[in-house]
mmCIF file of C-alpha atoms and ligand atoms in Angstrom:
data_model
loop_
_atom_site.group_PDB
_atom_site.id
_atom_site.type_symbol
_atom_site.label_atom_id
_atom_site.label_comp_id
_atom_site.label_asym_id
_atom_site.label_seq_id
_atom_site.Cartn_x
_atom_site.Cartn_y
_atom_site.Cartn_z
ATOM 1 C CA UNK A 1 0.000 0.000 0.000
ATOM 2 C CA UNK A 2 1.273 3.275 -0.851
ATOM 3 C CA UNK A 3 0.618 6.237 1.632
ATOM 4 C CA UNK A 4 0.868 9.904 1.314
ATOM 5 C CA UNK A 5 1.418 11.739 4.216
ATOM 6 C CA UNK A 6 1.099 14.823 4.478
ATOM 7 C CA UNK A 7 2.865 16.935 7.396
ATOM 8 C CA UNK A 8 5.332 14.119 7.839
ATOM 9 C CA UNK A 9 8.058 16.063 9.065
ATOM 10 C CA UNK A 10 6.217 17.481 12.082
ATOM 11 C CA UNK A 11 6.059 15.817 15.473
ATOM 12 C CA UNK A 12 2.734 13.214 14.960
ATOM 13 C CA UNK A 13 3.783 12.786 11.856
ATOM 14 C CA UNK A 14 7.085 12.078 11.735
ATOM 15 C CA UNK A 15 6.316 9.469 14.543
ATOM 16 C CA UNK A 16 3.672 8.014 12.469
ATOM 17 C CA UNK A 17 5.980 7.496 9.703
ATOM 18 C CA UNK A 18 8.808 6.089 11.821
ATOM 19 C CA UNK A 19 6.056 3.467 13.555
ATOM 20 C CA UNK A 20 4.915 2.516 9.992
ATOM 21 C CA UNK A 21 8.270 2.029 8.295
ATOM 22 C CA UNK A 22 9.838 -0.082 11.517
ATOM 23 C CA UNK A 23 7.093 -1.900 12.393
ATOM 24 C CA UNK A 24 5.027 -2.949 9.068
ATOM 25 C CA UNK A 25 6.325 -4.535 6.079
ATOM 26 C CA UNK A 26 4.471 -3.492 3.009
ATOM 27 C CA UNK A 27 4.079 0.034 3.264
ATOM 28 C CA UNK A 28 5.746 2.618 0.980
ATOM 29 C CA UNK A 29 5.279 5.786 1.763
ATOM 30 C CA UNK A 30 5.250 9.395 0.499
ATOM 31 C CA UNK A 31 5.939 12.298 2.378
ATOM 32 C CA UNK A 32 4.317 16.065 1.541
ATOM 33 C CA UNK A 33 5.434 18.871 3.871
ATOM 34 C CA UNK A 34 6.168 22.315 2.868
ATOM 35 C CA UNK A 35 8.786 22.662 5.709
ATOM 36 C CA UNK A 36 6.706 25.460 7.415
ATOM 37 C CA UNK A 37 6.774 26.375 11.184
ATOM 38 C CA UNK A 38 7.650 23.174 13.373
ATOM 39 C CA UNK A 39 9.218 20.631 10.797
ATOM 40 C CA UNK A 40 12.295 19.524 11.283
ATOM 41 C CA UNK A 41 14.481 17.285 8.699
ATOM 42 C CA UNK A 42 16.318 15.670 11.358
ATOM 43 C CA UNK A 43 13.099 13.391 12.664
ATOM 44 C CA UNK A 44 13.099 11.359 9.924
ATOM 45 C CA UNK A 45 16.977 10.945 9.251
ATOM 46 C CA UNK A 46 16.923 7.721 10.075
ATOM 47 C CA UNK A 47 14.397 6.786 7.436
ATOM 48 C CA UNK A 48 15.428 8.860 4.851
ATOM 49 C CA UNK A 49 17.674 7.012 2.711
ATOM 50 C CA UNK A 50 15.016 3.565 2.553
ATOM 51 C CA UNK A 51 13.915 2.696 -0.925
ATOM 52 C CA UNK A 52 10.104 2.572 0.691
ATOM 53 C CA UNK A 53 10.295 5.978 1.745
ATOM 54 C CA UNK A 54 10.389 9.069 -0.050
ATOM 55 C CA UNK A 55 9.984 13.175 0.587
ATOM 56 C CA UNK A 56 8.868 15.590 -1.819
ATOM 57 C CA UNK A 57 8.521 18.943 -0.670
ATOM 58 C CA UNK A 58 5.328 20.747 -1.454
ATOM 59 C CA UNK A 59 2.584 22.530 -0.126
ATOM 60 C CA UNK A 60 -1.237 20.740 0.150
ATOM 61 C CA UNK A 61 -3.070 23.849 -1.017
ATOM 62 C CA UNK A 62 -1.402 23.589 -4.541
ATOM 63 C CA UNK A 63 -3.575 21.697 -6.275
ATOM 64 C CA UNK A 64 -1.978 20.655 -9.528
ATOM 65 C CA UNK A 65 1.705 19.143 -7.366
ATOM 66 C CA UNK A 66 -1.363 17.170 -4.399
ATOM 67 C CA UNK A 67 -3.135 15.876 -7.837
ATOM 68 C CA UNK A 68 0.297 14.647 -8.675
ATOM 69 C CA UNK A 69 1.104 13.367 -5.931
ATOM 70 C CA UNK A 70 -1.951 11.606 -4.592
ATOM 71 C CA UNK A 71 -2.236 9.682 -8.414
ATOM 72 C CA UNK A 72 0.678 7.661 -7.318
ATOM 73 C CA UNK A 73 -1.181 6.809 -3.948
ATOM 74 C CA UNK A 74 -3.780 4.595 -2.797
ATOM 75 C CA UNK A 75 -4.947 6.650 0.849
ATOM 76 C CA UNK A 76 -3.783 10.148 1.998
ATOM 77 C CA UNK A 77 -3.311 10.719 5.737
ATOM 78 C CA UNK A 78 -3.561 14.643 6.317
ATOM 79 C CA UNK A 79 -1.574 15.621 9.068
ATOM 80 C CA UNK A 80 -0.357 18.567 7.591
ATOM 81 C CA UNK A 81 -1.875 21.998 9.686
ATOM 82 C CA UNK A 82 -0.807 24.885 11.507
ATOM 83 C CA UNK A 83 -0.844 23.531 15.089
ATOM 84 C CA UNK A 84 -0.246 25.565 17.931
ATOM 85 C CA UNK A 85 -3.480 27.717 19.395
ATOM 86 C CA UNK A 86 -0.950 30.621 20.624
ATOM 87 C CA UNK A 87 0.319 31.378 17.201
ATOM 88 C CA UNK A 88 -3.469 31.117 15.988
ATOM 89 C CA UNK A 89 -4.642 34.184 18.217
ATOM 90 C CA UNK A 90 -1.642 36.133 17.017
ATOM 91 C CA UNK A 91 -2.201 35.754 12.937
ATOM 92 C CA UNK A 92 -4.802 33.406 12.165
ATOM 93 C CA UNK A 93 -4.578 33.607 8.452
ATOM 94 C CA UNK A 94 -1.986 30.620 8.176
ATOM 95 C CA UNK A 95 -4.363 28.440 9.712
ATOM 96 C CA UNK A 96 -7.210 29.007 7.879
ATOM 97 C CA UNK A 97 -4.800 28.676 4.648
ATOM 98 C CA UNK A 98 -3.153 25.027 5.691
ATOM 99 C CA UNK A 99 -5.975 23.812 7.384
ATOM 100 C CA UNK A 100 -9.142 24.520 5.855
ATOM 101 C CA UNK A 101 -7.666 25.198 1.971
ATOM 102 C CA UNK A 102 -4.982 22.881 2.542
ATOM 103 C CA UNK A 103 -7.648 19.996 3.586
ATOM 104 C CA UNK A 104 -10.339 21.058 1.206
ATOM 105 C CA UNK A 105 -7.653 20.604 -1.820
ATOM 106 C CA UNK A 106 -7.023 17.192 -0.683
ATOM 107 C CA UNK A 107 -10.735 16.256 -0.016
ATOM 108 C CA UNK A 108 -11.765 17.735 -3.284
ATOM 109 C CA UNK A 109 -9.181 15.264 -4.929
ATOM 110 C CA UNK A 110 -9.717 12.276 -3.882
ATOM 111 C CA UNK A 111 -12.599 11.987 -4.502
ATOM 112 C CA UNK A 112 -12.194 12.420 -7.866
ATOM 113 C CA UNK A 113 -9.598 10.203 -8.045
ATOM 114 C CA UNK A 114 -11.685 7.494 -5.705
ATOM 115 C CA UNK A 115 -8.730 7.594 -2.852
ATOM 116 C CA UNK A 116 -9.230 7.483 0.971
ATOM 117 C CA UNK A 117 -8.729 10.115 2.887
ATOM 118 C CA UNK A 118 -7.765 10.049 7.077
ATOM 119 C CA UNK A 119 -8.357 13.606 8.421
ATOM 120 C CA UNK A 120 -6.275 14.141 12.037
ATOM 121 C CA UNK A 121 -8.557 16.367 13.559
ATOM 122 C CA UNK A 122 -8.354 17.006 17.417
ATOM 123 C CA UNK A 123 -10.540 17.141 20.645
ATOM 124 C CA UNK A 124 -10.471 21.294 20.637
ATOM 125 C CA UNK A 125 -13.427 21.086 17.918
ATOM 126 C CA UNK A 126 -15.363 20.363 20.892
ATOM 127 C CA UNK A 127 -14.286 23.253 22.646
ATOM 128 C CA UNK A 128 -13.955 23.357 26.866
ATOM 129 C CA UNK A 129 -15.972 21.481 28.696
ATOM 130 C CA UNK A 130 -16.688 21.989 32.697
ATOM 131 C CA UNK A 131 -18.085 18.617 32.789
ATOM 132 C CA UNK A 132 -18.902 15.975 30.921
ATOM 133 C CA UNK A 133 -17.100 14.296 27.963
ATOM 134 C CA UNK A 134 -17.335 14.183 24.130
ATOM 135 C CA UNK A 135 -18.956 11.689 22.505
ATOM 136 C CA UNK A 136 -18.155 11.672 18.271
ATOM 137 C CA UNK A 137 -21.887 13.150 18.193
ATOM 138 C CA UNK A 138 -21.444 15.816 20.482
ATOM 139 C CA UNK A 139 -21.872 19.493 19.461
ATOM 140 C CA UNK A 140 -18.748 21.398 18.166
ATOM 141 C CA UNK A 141 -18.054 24.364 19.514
ATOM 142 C CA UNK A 142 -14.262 25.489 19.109
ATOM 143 C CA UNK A 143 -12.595 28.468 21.133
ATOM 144 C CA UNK A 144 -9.480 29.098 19.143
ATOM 145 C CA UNK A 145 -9.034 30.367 15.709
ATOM 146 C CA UNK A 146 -6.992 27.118 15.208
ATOM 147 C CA UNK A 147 -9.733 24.638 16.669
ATOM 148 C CA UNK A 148 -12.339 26.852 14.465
ATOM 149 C CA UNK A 149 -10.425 25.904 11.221
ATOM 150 C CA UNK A 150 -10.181 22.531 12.280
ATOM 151 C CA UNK A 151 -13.697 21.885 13.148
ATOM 152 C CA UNK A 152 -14.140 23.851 9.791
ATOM 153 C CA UNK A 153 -12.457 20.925 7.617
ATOM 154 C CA UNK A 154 -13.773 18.491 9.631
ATOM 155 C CA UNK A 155 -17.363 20.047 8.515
ATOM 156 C CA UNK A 156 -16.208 19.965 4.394
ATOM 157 C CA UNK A 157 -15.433 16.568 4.804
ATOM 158 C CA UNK A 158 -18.409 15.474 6.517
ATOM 159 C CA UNK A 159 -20.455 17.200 3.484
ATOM 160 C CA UNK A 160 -18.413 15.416 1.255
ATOM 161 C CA UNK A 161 -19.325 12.017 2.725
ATOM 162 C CA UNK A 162 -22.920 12.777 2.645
ATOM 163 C CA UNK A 163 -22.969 14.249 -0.603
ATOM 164 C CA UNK A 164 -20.602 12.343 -2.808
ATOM 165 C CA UNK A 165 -19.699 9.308 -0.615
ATOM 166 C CA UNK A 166 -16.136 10.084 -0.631
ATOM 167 C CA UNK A 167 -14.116 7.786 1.458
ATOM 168 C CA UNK A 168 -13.016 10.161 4.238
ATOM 169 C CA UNK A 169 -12.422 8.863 7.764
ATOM 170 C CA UNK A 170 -11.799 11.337 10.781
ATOM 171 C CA UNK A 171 -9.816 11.204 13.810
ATOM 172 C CA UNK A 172 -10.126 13.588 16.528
ATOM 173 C CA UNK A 173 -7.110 13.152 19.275
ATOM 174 C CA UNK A 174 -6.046 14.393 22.667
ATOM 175 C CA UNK A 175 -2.986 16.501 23.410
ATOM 176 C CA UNK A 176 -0.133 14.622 22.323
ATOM 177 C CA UNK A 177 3.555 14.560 24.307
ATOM 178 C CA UNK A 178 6.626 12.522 23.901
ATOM 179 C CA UNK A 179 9.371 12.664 20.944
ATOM 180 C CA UNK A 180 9.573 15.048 18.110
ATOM 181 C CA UNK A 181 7.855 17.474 19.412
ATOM 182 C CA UNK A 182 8.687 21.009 18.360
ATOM 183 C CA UNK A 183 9.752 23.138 21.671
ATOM 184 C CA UNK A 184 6.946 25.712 21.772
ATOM 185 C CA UNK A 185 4.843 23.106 22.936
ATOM 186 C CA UNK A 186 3.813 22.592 26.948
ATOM 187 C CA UNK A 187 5.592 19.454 27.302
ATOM 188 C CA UNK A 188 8.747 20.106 25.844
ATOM 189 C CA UNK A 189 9.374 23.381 26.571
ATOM 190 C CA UNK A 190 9.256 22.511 29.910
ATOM 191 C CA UNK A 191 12.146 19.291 29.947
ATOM 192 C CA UNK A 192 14.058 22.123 27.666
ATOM 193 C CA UNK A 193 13.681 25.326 29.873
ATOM 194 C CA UNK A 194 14.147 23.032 33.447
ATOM 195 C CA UNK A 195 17.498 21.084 32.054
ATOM 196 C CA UNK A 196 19.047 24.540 31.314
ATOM 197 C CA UNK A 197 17.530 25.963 34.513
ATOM 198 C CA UNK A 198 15.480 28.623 33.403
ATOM 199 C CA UNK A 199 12.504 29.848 34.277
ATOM 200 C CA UNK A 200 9.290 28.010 33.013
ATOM 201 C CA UNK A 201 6.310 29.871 32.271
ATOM 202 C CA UNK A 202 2.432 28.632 33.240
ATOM 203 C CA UNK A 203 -0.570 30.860 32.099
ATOM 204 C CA UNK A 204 -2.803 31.674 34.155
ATOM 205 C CA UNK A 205 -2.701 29.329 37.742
ATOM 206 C CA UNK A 206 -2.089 26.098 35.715
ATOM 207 C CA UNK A 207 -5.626 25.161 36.379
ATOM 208 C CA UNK A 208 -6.230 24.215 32.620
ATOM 209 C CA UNK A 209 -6.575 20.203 32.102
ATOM 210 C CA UNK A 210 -5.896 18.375 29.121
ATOM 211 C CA UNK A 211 -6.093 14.468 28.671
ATOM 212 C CA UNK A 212 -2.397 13.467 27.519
ATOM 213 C CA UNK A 213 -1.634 10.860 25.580
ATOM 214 C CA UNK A 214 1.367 9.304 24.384
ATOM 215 C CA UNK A 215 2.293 9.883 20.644
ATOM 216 C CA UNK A 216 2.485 6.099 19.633
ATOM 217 C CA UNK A 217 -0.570 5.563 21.228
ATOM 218 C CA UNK A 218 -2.048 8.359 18.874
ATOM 219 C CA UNK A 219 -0.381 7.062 15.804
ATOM 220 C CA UNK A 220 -1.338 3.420 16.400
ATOM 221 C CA UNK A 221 -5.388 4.275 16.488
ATOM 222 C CA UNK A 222 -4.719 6.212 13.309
ATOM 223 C CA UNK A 223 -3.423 3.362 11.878
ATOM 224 C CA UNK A 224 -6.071 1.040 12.795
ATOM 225 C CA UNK A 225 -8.317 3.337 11.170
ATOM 226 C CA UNK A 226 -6.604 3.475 8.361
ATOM 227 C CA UNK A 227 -7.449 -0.279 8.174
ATOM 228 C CA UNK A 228 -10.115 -0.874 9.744
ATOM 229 C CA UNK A 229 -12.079 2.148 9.749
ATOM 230 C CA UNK A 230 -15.452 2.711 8.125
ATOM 231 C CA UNK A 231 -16.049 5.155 5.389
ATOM 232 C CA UNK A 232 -17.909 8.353 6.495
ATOM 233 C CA UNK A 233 -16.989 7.875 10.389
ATOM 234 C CA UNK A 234 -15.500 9.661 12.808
ATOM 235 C CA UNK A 235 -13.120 8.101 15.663
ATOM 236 C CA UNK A 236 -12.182 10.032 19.145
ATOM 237 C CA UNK A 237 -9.025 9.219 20.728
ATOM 238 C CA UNK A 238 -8.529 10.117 24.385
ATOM 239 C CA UNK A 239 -6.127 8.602 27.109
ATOM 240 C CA UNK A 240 -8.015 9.164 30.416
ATOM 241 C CA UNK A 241 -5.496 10.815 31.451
ATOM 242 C CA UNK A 242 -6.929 14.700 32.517
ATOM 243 C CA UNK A 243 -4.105 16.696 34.258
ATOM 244 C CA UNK A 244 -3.723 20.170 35.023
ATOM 245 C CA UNK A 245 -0.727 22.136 33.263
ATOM 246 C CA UNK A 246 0.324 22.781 36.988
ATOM 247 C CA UNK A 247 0.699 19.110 38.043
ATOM 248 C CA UNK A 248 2.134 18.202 34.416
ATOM 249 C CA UNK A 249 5.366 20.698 34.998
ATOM 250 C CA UNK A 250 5.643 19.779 38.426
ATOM 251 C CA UNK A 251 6.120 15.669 37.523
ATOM 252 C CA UNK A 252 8.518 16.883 34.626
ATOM 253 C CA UNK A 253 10.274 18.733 37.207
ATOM 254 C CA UNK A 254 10.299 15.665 40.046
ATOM 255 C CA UNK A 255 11.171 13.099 37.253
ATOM 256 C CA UNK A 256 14.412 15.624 36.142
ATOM 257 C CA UNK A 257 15.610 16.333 39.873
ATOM 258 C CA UNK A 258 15.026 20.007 39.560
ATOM 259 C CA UNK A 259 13.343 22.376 41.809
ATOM 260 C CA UNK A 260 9.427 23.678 41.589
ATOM 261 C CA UNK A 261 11.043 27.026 42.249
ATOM 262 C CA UNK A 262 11.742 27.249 38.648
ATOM 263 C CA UNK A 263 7.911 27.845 38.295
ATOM 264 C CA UNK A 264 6.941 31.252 37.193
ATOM 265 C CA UNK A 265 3.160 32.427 36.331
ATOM 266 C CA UNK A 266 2.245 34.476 34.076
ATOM 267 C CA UNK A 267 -0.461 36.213 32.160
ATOM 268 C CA UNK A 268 -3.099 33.542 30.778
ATOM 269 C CA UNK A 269 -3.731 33.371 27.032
ATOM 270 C CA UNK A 270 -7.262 34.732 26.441
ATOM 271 C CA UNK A 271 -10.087 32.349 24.829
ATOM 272 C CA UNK A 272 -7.677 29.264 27.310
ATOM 273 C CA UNK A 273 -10.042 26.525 27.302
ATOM 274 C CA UNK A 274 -10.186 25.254 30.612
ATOM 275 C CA UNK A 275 -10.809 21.185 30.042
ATOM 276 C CA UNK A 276 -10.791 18.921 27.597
ATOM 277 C CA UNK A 277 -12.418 15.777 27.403
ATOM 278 C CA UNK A 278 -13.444 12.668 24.954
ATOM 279 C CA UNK A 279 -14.471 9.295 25.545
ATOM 280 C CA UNK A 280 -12.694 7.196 22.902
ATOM 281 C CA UNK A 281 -14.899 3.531 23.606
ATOM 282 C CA UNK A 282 -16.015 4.076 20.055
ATOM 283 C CA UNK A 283 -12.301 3.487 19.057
ATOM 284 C CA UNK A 284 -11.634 0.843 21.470
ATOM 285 C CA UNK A 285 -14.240 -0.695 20.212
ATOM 286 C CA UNK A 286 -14.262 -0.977 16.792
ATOM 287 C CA UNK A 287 -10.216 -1.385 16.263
ATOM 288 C CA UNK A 288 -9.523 -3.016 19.526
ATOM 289 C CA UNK A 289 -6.804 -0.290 20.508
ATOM 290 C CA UNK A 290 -6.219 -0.109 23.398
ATOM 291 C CA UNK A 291 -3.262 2.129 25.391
ATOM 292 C CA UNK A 292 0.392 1.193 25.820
ATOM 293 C CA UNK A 293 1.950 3.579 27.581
ATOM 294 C CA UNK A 294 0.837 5.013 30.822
ATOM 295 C CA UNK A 295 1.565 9.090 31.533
ATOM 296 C CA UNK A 296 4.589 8.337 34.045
ATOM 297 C CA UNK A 297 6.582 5.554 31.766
ATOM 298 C CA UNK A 298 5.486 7.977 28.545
ATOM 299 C CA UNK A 299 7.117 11.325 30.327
ATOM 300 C CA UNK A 300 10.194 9.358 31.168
ATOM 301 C CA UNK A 301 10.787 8.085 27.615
ATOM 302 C CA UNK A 302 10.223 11.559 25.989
ATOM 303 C CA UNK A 303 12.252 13.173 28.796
ATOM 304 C CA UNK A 304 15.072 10.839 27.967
ATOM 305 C CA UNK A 305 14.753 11.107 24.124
ATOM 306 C CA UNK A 306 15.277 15.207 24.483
ATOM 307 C CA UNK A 307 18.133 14.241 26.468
ATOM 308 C CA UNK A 308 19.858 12.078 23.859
ATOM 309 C CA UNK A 309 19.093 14.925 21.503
ATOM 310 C CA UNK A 310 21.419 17.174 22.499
ATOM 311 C CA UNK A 311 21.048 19.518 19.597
ATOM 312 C CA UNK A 312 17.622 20.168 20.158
ATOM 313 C CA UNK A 313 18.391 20.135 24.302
ATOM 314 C CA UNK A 314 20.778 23.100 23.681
ATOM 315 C CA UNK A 315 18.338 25.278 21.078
ATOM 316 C CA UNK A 316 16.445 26.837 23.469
ATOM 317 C CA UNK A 317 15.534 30.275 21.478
ATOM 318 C CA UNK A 318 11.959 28.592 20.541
ATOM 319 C CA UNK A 319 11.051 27.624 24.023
ATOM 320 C CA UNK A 320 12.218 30.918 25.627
ATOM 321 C CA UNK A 321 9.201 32.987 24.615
ATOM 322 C CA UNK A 322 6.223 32.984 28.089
ATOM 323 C CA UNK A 323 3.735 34.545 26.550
ATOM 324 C CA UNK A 324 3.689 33.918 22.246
ATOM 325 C CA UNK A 325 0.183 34.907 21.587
ATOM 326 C CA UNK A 326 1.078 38.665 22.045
ATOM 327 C CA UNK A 327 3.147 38.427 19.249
ATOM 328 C CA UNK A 328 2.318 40.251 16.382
ATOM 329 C CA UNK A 329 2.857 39.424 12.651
HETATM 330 N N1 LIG B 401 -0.018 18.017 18.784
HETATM 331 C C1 LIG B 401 -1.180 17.614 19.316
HETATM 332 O O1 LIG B 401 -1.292 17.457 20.537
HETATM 333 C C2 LIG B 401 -2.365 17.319 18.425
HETATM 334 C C3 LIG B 401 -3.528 16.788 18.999
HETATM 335 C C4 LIG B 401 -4.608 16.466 18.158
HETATM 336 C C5 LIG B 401 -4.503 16.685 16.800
HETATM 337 N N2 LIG B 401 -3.365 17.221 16.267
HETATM 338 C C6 LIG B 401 -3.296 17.405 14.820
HETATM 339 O O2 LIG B 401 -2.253 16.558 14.362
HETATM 340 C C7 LIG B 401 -1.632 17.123 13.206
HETATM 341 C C8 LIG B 401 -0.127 17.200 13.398
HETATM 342 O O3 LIG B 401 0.164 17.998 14.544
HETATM 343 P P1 LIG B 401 1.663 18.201 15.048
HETATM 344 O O4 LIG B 401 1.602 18.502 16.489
HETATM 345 O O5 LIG B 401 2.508 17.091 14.550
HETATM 346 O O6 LIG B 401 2.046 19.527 14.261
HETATM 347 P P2 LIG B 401 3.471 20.096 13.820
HETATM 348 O O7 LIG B 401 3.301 21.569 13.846
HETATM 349 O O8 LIG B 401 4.564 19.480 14.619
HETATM 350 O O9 LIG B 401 3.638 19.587 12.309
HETATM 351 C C9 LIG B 401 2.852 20.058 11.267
HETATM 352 C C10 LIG B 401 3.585 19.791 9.963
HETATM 353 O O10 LIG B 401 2.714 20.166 8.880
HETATM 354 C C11 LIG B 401 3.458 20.881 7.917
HETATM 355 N N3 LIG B 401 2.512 21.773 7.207
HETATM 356 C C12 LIG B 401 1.738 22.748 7.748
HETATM 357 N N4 LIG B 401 1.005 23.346 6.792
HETATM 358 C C13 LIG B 401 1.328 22.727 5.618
HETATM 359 C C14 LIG B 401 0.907 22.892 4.278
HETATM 360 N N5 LIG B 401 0.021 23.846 3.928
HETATM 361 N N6 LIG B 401 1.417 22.076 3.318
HETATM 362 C C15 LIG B 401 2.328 21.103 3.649
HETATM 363 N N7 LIG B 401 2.783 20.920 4.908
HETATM 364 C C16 LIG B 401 2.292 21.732 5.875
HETATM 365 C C17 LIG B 401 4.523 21.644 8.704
HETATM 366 O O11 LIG B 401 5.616 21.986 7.871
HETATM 367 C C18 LIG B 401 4.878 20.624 9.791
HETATM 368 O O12 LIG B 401 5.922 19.783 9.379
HETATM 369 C C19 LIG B 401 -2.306 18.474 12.992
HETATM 370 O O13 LIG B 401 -3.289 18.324 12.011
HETATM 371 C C20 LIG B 401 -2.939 18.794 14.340
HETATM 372 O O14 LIG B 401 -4.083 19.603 14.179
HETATM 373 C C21 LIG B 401 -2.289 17.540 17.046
#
């Protein structure tokens, strides 16, 4: 089978890629990533010089290279999007390019060309929820300008299902952690700001909760959809594992011997959702995925992957910045 992924040299991606190549015989696969904010070459050196593996560089809004390039394919998973909410409430234009243009292009062509298409969508369509958790038929109702243009694709492709039967799968996921993943992020900006000792910003009083899951666990339920998944459906993946920011930095901190006094609040990002939540039986269900990785044993392995990384360990410009959705473009 050959895959195009799209977004492949980002952090779920990359990981996706690396699972599929080590641990599956019979997959080929083509990479699409325009190289934009958060991709980075070196996640997928490994990989690069196999014969079933190839990168093109390119962006998924141009519609004449994603025709070319999806021909030679059989299923396109579209990882590919502007990702983090901060940068979305500073210039939202990006993400409305890359993730509603970007996905409609790809929608739009396969089915014409009769391809499948796996959208990775996330829980923040959903928006923040005091109570409760989301089902795949609950009500959208996004906070951020980048959760608005995701639930926006997600929408398209929906219409496309119903309208022209197009073989389009969704998968909404939980906040991801653990390799890969570019600095800005909670997770690893905090394992890269405490191992060089400086101070580590939390918004607000690090009251917000989000359900973390390992990034394996992620890419193993896409995969399983990929297979096993049913035309026109949508699949949640959650982890059951809801944890405030607050608690998250402090186990980071206890797990790298360094002290809480590192801690620094600061001004909370407006429109910061305070919970999310999904239940994922659907998923369970269906693909019989289950979790391998439990939050401790996942933080341990992605804390020691940053520290075998020392190049990325020591590049701390992109983690420095506390509050990034001031910036203006
Ligand atoms: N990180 C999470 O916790 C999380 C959770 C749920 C869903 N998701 C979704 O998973 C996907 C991947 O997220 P990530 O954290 O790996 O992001 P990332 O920012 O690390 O990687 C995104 C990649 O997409 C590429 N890209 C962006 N726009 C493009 C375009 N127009 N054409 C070609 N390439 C383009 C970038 O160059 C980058 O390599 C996204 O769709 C995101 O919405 C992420």
């Amino acid at each position: 089978m050959k895959l195009l992924v799209t977004g492949g040299l980002g952090f779920i991606g990359s990981n996706f890629i690396l699972k599929l190549l080590k641990e599956y015989d019979g997959y080929e696969i083509l990479n699409v990533d325009a190289e934009l904010y958060g991709s980075d070459h070196r996640n997928l050196s490994e990989v690069k010089n196999l014969k079933n593996y190839e990168f093109i560089k390119g962006n998924i809004t141009n519609k004449k290279f994603m025709e070319d390039q999806i021909q030679k394919c059989d299923a396109v998973i579209n990882f590919a999007a502007e990702s983090f909410v901060d940068r979305s409430i500073s210039d939202a234009n990006p993400f409305l390019v890359s993730n509603i243009r970007g996905a409609f292009t790809i929608l739009d062509i396969i089915s014409k060309q009769n391809k499948r298409m796996i959208q990775i969508s996330t829980d923040e369509v959903f928006g923040s929820l005091s109570t409760g958790t989301a089902t795949e038929n609950s009500k959208f109702n996004p906070s951020s300008p980048y959760a608005a243009t995701k639930a926006a694709a997600e929408l398209l492709i929906n219409s496309y299902s119903i309208t022209y039967g197009s073989d389009v799968i969704i998968t909404r996921c939980t906040n991801n952690y653990g390799p890969r993943q570019f600095l800005e992020k909670l997770i690893p900006k905090t394992i890269v700001l405490a191992y060089n000792n400086k101070k580590i910003p939390v918004y607000g009083n690090g009251s917000n909760i989000r359900d973390w899951i390992f990034v394996n666990d992620h890419c193993d339920a896409v995969h399983l959809a990929l297979e096993k998944g049913k035309s026109g459906e949508s699949y949640n993946i959650s982890a059951n594992n809801e944890i405030d920011n607050l608690t998250v930095i402090k186990k980071i901190l206890e797990l790298m011997n360094k002290s809480e006094e590192l801690i620094e609040f600061v001004e909370d990002r407006p429109g910061h959702d305070l919970r999310y939540s999904m239940d994922s039986s659907k998923t369970m269900k269906n693909f019989d995925w289950k979790l391998k990785s439990n939050f401790e044993d996942g933080l341990e392995k992605t804390i020691r992957w940053y520290m075998q990384n020392p190049q990325i360990l020591n590049n701390i410009t992109n983690a420095l910045e506390s509050t990034p959705w001031k910036n203006s473009n």
